[in-house]
CSV table of C-alpha atoms in Angstrom, one decimal:
chain,number,residue,atom,x,y,z
A,9,MET,CA,105.1,48.5,101.2
A,10,ARG,CA,105.5,52.0,99.9
A,11,ILE,CA,104.8,54.8,102.4
A,12,VAL,CA,104.4,58.5,101.6
A,13,ASN,CA,104.7,61.5,103.9
A,14,ILE,CA,102.5,64.5,103.4
A,15,THR,CA,104.6,67.7,103.4
A,16,MET,CA,103.8,71.1,104.7
A,17,LEU,CA,103.9,74.3,102.7
A,18,ALA,CA,105.4,77.3,104.3
A,19,VAL,CA,104.9,80.6,102.5
A,20,TYR,CA,106.8,83.8,103.3
A,21,PHE,CA,106.6,87.1,101.7
A,22,CYS,CA,108.5,90.4,101.9
A,23,MET,CA,107.1,93.7,100.8
A,24,LEU,CA,108.5,94.4,97.3
A,25,SER,CA,111.0,91.7,97.7
A,26,PRO,CA,109.9,88.4,96.0
A,27,HIS,CA,110.7,85.3,98.0
A,28,LEU,CA,109.2,82.0,96.9
A,29,SER,CA,109.3,79.2,99.5
A,30,HIS,CA,109.1,75.5,98.8
A,31,ALA,CA,107.2,72.7,100.5
A,32,GLN,CA,109.3,71.4,103.4
A,33,THR,CA,109.8,67.6,103.5
A,34,HIS,CA,109.8,65.8,106.9
A,35,ILE,CA,111.5,62.5,107.1
A,36,ILE,CA,109.8,60.2,109.7
A,37,PRO,CA,111.5,56.9,110.8
A,38,VAL,CA,109.8,53.9,109.3
A,39,THR,CA,109.3,50.7,111.1
A,40,PRO,CA,110.8,47.7,109.2
A,41,HIS,CA,108.2,45.5,107.4
A,42,GLN,CA,108.5,41.8,106.5
A,43,HIS,CA,107.4,40.9,103.0
A,44,GLN,CA,106.5,37.5,101.7
A,45,THR,CA,108.7,36.3,98.9
A,46,VAL,CA,107.1,34.9,95.7
A,47,LYS,CA,108.5,33.0,92.7
A,48,LYS,CA,111.1,34.8,90.6
A,49,THR,CA,108.5,34.9,87.7
A,50,LEU,CA,105.1,36.3,88.6
A,51,HIS,CA,102.1,36.3,86.4
A,52,TYR,CA,99.7,39.1,87.2
A,53,ARG,CA,96.4,40.6,86.0
A,54,ILE,CA,94.8,44.0,86.4
A,55,ALA,CA,91.8,43.7,88.7
A,56,ASP,CA,89.6,46.5,90.1
A,57,ILE,CA,90.4,50.1,89.3
A,58,ASP,CA,88.3,52.6,91.0
A,59,PRO,CA,86.9,55.0,88.4
A,60,ARG,CA,87.7,58.0,90.6
A,61,PHE,CA,91.3,57.5,89.7
A,62,HIS,CA,90.4,58.4,86.1
A,63,LEU,CA,92.7,55.6,84.7
A,64,THR,CA,91.8,52.9,82.2
A,65,GLN,CA,92.9,49.3,82.5
A,66,GLN,CA,95.2,49.8,79.5
A,67,GLN,CA,96.8,52.8,81.2
A,68,VAL,CA,97.4,50.9,84.4
A,69,LEU,CA,98.7,47.9,82.4
A,70,GLU,CA,101.2,50.1,80.5
A,71,LEU,CA,102.5,51.6,83.8
A,72,THR,CA,102.9,48.1,85.4
A,73,GLN,CA,104.8,47.0,82.3
A,74,GLN,CA,107.1,50.0,82.6
A,75,ALA,CA,107.5,49.3,86.3
A,76,ALA,CA,108.4,45.7,85.6
A,77,LYS,CA,111.1,46.7,83.0
A,78,ILE,CA,112.9,48.6,85.8
A,79,TRP,CA,113.6,45.2,87.4
A,80,GLU,CA,114.0,43.3,84.1
A,81,HIS,CA,116.8,45.6,83.1
A,82,GLU,CA,118.7,44.9,86.3
A,83,THR,CA,118.0,41.1,86.7
A,84,GLY,CA,118.3,40.3,83.1
A,85,GLN,CA,115.1,38.3,83.1
A,86,GLN,CA,111.3,38.8,82.8
A,87,ASN,CA,110.2,38.7,86.4
A,88,PHE,CA,106.6,39.9,85.9
A,89,ILE,CA,104.3,38.8,83.1
A,90,TYR,CA,100.9,40.1,82.4
A,91,ASP,CA,98.3,37.3,82.2
A,92,PRO,CA,94.6,38.2,82.3
A,93,ASP,CA,93.8,34.8,83.8
A,94,ALA,CA,96.5,35.0,86.5
A,95,GLU,CA,95.6,34.5,90.1
A,96,PHE,CA,97.9,37.3,91.4
A,97,SER,CA,96.2,40.7,90.8
A,98,ILE,CA,96.9,44.4,91.0
A,99,GLN,CA,94.1,46.6,92.1
A,100,LEU,CA,93.6,50.4,92.8
A,101,ILE,CA,91.5,51.2,95.8
A,102,PHE,CA,90.2,54.8,96.2
A,103,ASP,CA,89.8,55.7,99.9
A,104,GLU,CA,90.4,58.6,102.3
A,105,ARG,CA,94.1,58.5,101.5
A,106,GLN,CA,93.7,59.4,97.8
A,107,GLN,CA,90.9,61.8,98.6
A,108,ARG,CA,93.1,63.6,101.1
A,109,SER,CA,95.9,63.6,98.6
A,110,SER,CA,93.7,65.1,95.9
A,111,ASN,CA,92.4,67.8,98.2
A,112,ARG,CA,95.9,68.6,99.3
A,113,MET,CA,97.1,68.8,95.7
A,114,GLN,CA,94.2,71.1,94.7
A,115,SER,CA,94.9,73.4,97.7
A,116,LEU,CA,98.6,73.4,97.0
A,117,GLN,CA,98.1,74.2,93.4
A,118,GLN,CA,95.8,77.1,94.3
A,119,LEU,CA,98.3,78.4,96.8
A,120,GLN,CA,101.1,78.2,94.2
A,121,GLN,CA,99.0,80.0,91.7
A,122,ASP,CA,98.1,82.7,94.2
A,123,GLN,CA,101.8,83.0,95.1
A,124,GLN,CA,102.8,83.2,91.5
A,125,HIS,CA,100.2,86.0,90.9
A,126,TRP,CA,101.6,87.8,93.9
A,127,HIS,CA,105.1,87.4,92.6
A,128,GLU,CA,104.1,88.8,89.2
A,129,GLN,CA,102.4,91.8,90.8
A,130,ASN,CA,105.4,92.4,93.0
A,131,GLN,CA,107.7,92.4,89.9
A,132,GLN,CA,105.4,95.0,88.3
A,133,LEU,CA,105.5,97.2,91.3
A,134,GLN,CA,109.2,96.8,91.5
A,135,GLN,CA,109.4,98.1,87.9
A,136,ILE,CA,107.0,101.0,88.7
A,137,LYS,CA,109.0,101.9,91.8
A,138,ALA,CA,112.2,101.9,89.7
A,139,ASP,CA,110.6,104.1,87.1
A,140,ILE,CA,109.4,106.6,89.8
A,141,GLU,CA,112.8,106.7,91.4
A,142,GLN,CA,114.3,107.5,88.0
A,143,SER,CA,111.6,110.1,87.4
A,144,SER,CA,112.3,111.6,90.8
A,145,ALA,CA,116.0,112.0,90.0
A,146,LEU,CA,115.2,113.6,86.7
A,147,ILE,CA,112.8,116.1,88.3
A,148,ALA,CA,115.4,116.9,90.9
A,149,ARG,CA,117.9,117.8,88.1
A,150,LYS,CA,115.2,119.9,86.3
A,151,GLN,CA,114.5,121.8,89.5
A,152,ALA,CA,118.2,122.4,90.0
A,153,GLN,CA,118.6,123.6,86.5
A,154,LEU,CA,115.6,125.9,86.7
A,155,ASN,CA,116.7,127.3,90.0
A,156,LEU,CA,120.1,128.1,88.4
A,157,GLN,CA,118.3,129.8,85.5
A,158,PHE,CA,116.2,131.9,87.9
A,159,GLN,CA,119.4,132.9,89.8
A,160,GLN,CA,121.1,134.0,86.5
A,161,TYR,CA,117.9,135.9,85.5
A,162,HIS,CA,117.7,137.8,88.8
A,163,GLN,CA,121.4,138.6,88.5
A,164,GLU,CA,120.9,140.1,85.1
A,165,VAL,CA,117.8,142.0,86.2
A,166,GLN,CA,119.8,143.4,89.2
A,167,HIS,CA,122.7,144.3,86.8
A,168,PHE,CA,120.2,146.0,84.4
A,169,ASN,CA,118.7,148.1,87.3
A,170,GLN,CA,122.1,149.0,88.7
A,171,GLN,CA,123.2,150.2,85.2
A,172,ARG,CA,120.0,152.3,85.0
A,173,SER,CA,119.9,151.1,81.4
A,174,SER,CA,117.2,152.6,79.2
A,175,SER,CA,117.6,150.0,76.5
A,176,LYS,CA,114.1,148.9,75.5
A,177,VAL,CA,115.5,145.8,73.6
A,178,LEU,CA,117.3,144.5,76.7
A,179,ALA,CA,114.2,145.2,78.8
A,180,ASP,CA,112.0,143.3,76.4
A,181,GLN,CA,114.5,140.4,76.4
A,182,LEU,CA,114.4,140.2,80.2
A,183,VAL,CA,110.6,140.2,80.2
A,184,GLN,CA,110.6,137.4,77.6
A,185,ARG,CA,113.0,135.4,79.7
A,186,GLN,CA,110.8,135.9,82.8
A,187,VAL,CA,107.7,134.6,80.9
A,188,ALA,CA,109.7,131.6,79.6
A,189,LEU,CA,111.0,130.8,83.1
A,190,GLN,CA,107.5,131.1,84.6
A,191,GLN,CA,106.2,128.7,81.9
A,192,GLN,CA,109.0,126.2,82.6
A,193,SER,CA,108.2,126.5,86.3
A,194,LEU,CA,104.5,125.8,85.6
A,195,THR,CA,105.3,122.8,83.4
A,196,LEU,CA,107.7,121.4,86.1
A,197,GLN,CA,105.0,121.9,88.8
A,198,GLN,CA,102.6,119.9,86.7
A,199,GLU,CA,105.2,117.2,86.2
A,200,ILE,CA,105.8,117.1,89.9
A,201,GLN,CA,102.0,116.7,90.6
A,202,GLN,CA,101.8,113.8,88.1
A,203,HIS,CA,104.9,112.3,89.7
A,204,ASN,CA,103.4,112.6,93.2
A,205,GLU,CA,100.2,111.0,92.0
A,206,ARG,CA,102.0,108.0,90.6
A,207,ALA,CA,103.9,107.7,93.9
A,208,ARG,CA,100.6,107.9,95.8
A,209,LEU,CA,99.0,105.1,93.6
A,210,LEU,CA,102.2,103.0,94.0
A,211,ASN,CA,101.9,103.3,97.8
A,212,GLN,CA,98.3,102.2,97.6
A,213,ASP,CA,99.3,99.2,95.4
A,214,ILE,CA,102.1,98.3,97.9
A,215,GLN,CA,99.6,98.4,100.7
A,216,ALA,CA,97.2,96.2,98.8
A,217,LEU,CA,100.0,93.8,98.0
A,218,ASN,CA,101.0,93.6,101.6
A,219,GLN,CA,97.4,92.8,102.6
A,220,ARG,CA,97.4,90.1,100.0
A,221,HIS,CA,100.6,88.8,101.5
A,222,GLN,CA,98.9,88.5,104.9
A,223,GLN,CA,96.0,86.7,103.3
A,224,LEU,CA,98.4,84.2,101.6
A,225,SER,CA,100.3,83.7,104.9
A,226,THR,CA,97.0,82.9,106.6
A,227,SER,CA,96.0,80.5,103.8
A,228,ALA,CA,99.4,78.8,104.0
A,229,SER,CA,99.0,78.5,107.8
A,230,GLN,CA,95.5,76.9,107.3
A,231,PHE,CA,97.0,74.6,104.7
A,232,ASN,CA,99.7,73.5,107.1
A,233,GLN,CA,97.2,72.8,109.9
A,234,MET,CA,94.8,70.9,107.6
A,235,PHE,CA,97.5,68.8,105.9
A,236,GLN,CA,100.0,68.1,108.7
A,237,PRO,CA,102.7,65.6,107.9
A,238,ARG,CA,101.8,62.0,108.5
A,239,LEU,CA,102.7,58.6,107.2
A,240,PHE,CA,100.4,56.3,105.3
A,241,HIS,CA,100.6,53.3,103.0
A,242,LYS,CA,100.5,54.2,99.3
A,243,GLY,CA,100.6,50.6,98.3
A,244,HIS,CA,100.8,47.1,99.8
A,245,PHE,CA,102.0,43.7,98.7
A,246,ASN,CA,100.6,40.7,100.7
A,247,GLY,CA,101.9,37.8,98.6
A,248,LYS,CA,98.6,37.4,96.7
A,249,GLN,CA,98.1,40.8,95.3
A,250,ILE,CA,99.3,44.4,95.1
A,251,THR,CA,96.9,47.1,96.2
A,252,ILE,CA,97.6,50.8,95.4
A,253,TYR,CA,95.8,53.3,97.6
A,254,GLU,CA,97.3,56.7,96.6
A,255,PHE,CA,99.5,58.3,94.0
A,256,SER,CA,100.0,61.9,92.8
A,257,SER,CA,100.9,61.3,89.1
A,258,ALA,CA,101.5,58.6,86.6
A,259,HIS,CA,105.2,58.8,87.4
A,260,ASP,CA,104.4,58.3,91.1
A,261,LEU,CA,102.2,55.4,90.3
A,262,ARG,CA,104.8,53.7,88.2
A,263,LEU,CA,107.4,54.0,90.9
A,264,THR,CA,105.0,52.8,93.5
A,265,LEU,CA,104.2,49.7,91.4
A,266,ALA,CA,107.9,49.1,90.9
A,267,HIS,CA,108.5,49.4,94.6
A,268,GLU,CA,105.8,46.8,95.3
A,269,PHE,CA,107.2,44.6,92.6
A,270,GLY,CA,110.5,44.8,94.5
A,271,HIS,CA,108.7,43.4,97.5
A,272,ALA,CA,107.2,40.7,95.3
A,273,LEU,CA,110.8,39.7,94.4
A,274,GLY,CA,111.5,39.4,98.1
A,275,LEU,CA,113.4,42.7,98.6
A,276,ALA,CA,113.1,44.7,101.8
A,277,HIS,CA,113.5,48.4,102.3
A,278,THR,CA,116.7,50.3,102.0
A,279,ASP,CA,118.1,53.2,104.0
A,280,ASP,CA,119.0,55.2,100.8
A,281,PRO,CA,116.4,58.0,100.3
A,282,THR,CA,117.2,58.0,96.5
A,283,SER,CA,116.6,54.3,96.0
A,284,LEU,CA,113.4,52.6,94.7
A,285,MET,CA,113.1,50.4,97.8
A,286,TYR,CA,113.3,53.4,100.2
A,287,PRO,CA,109.9,53.4,101.9
A,288,ILE,CA,109.2,57.2,101.3
A,289,ILE,CA,108.9,58.9,98.0
A,290,GLN,CA,110.9,62.0,98.5
A,291,GLN,CA,114.3,62.3,96.7
A,292,GLN,CA,113.8,59.8,93.8
A,293,ASN,CA,113.7,61.1,90.2
A,294,LEU,CA,110.1,60.0,89.3
A,295,GLN,CA,110.5,60.8,85.6
A,296,LYS,CA,113.9,59.4,84.9
A,297,PHE,CA,114.3,56.8,87.6
A,298,ALA,CA,117.1,54.2,87.6
A,299,LEU,CA,118.0,51.7,90.3
A,300,THR,CA,120.6,52.9,92.8
A,301,ASP,CA,123.5,50.8,94.1
A,302,SER,CA,121.4,50.1,97.2
A,303,ASP,CA,118.7,48.6,95.1
A,304,LYS,CA,121.2,46.6,93.0
A,305,ASP,CA,122.8,45.2,96.2
A,306,LEU,CA,119.5,43.9,97.3
A,307,VAL,CA,119.0,42.2,93.9
A,308,LYS,CA,122.5,40.7,94.0
A,309,ALA,CA,121.8,39.3,97.5
A,310,MET,CA,118.6,37.7,96.2
A,311,TYR,CA,120.5,35.5,93.6
């Protein structure tokens, strides 16, 4: 019997500091189950498949054959043979477990999309903030240079007055410098105003992003309350048929079928979280799965 535990999503955010959290997995002790052993070669057929799973009989058949090959590779013999007239059947029953799982996946995907959008916005604001800080440093240098030029200008005017110079050329030069410095000062003032406006808009965006963070935190809290961790049976082997109640993907279904096939071979659960015969799907590699030593030890003990 394959059991799954629903995990909780905890989302944490920091202002202008991206931090993406991951779903937390909770391991819950599993009570041992006794499974009836069948013959080493089992003929099976595909029975009822609830249309809400959106899987065809051919798709389910291909997944069962892939699941069977996991054991065939280890045992060296064909343990499970598809036979449309076989008495033993595999069926997929859609009930509240799959509905809850579907709802959870939709909610989780929406949370992840919202979180990714927040992360992208945060990165954009980080870049704007860096640009503004760079601009602020540049403006400070321009101010310092302009202040120095004004000081030099005033010193030259003071020197001109002390010398009681009557040079019209020098006087005109000082007037031209005064006009140029005043224009530089005006240009810098405009640049400072634009800079301050950018900083004001940035602060508004930061405030809006922080509010979005609060909304996402609330949504994550609601998600955690709605989908609290609990154990339920994904699949079940009773000696006469295998019933699948819930799966999250084709890879998950294939591994669940392989797990129930293991019970059909007479194998019990293991204590190895990475093994096929561990009762909770958690640490297994669903896409590139291979039997672990714990699984192989069970097979060796069978023969």
